[in-house]
Structures are given as structure tokens and as C-alpha cells.
Short mmCIF file of C-alpha atoms in Angstrom, two decimals:
data_model
loop_
_atom_site.label_atom_id
_atom_site.label_comp_id
_atom_site.label_asym_id
_atom_site.label_seq_id
_atom_site.Cartn_x
_atom_site.Cartn_y
_atom_site.Cartn_z
CA MET A 157 54.18 -71.74 155.72
CA MET A 158 57.62 -73.08 156.59
CA SER A 159 59.31 -70.01 155.16
CA GLU A 160 57.13 -67.92 157.47
CA ILE A 161 58.36 -69.86 160.49
CA ILE A 162 61.97 -69.41 159.40
CA GLU A 163 61.43 -65.71 158.86
CA LYS A 164 59.93 -65.21 162.32
CA SER A 165 62.43 -67.32 164.26
CA GLY A 166 65.43 -66.55 162.09
CA ARG A 167 66.90 -70.03 162.48
CA ILE A 168 65.25 -73.35 163.25
CA PRO A 169 67.58 -76.36 162.90
CA TRP A 170 64.98 -78.87 161.69
CA VAL A 171 63.45 -76.40 159.25
CA HIS A 172 66.76 -74.86 158.24
CA SER A 173 68.20 -78.19 157.16
CA THR A 174 65.12 -79.25 155.21
CA SER A 175 63.82 -76.02 153.70
CA LYS A 176 66.92 -73.84 153.37
CA ALA A 177 67.34 -74.70 149.71
CA GLN A 178 63.66 -74.16 149.00
CA VAL A 179 63.60 -70.84 150.81
CA GLU A 180 66.67 -69.63 148.93
CA HIS A 181 65.11 -70.77 145.68
CA ASN A 182 61.90 -68.87 146.43
CA ALA A 183 63.90 -65.80 147.39
CA ARG A 184 65.77 -65.87 144.09
CA GLU A 185 62.67 -66.21 141.95
#
């Protein structure tokens, strides 16, 4: 859900700071 928002907007400060690590982790798996 959050990763979808990041993907569409490219960069959202409040999401980027909180979910960046999680998104990168999901991308690596």
C-alpha cells in the first residue's frame, strides 16, 4: 500500500523517511 504510493509519486517525504528501508527490503527479496 505504502510502496504503491511511493512508486506512483516517486518521492514522498513522510513516506520516504518511514518506509524507505522497508521498500528496499521488499525490493531485495
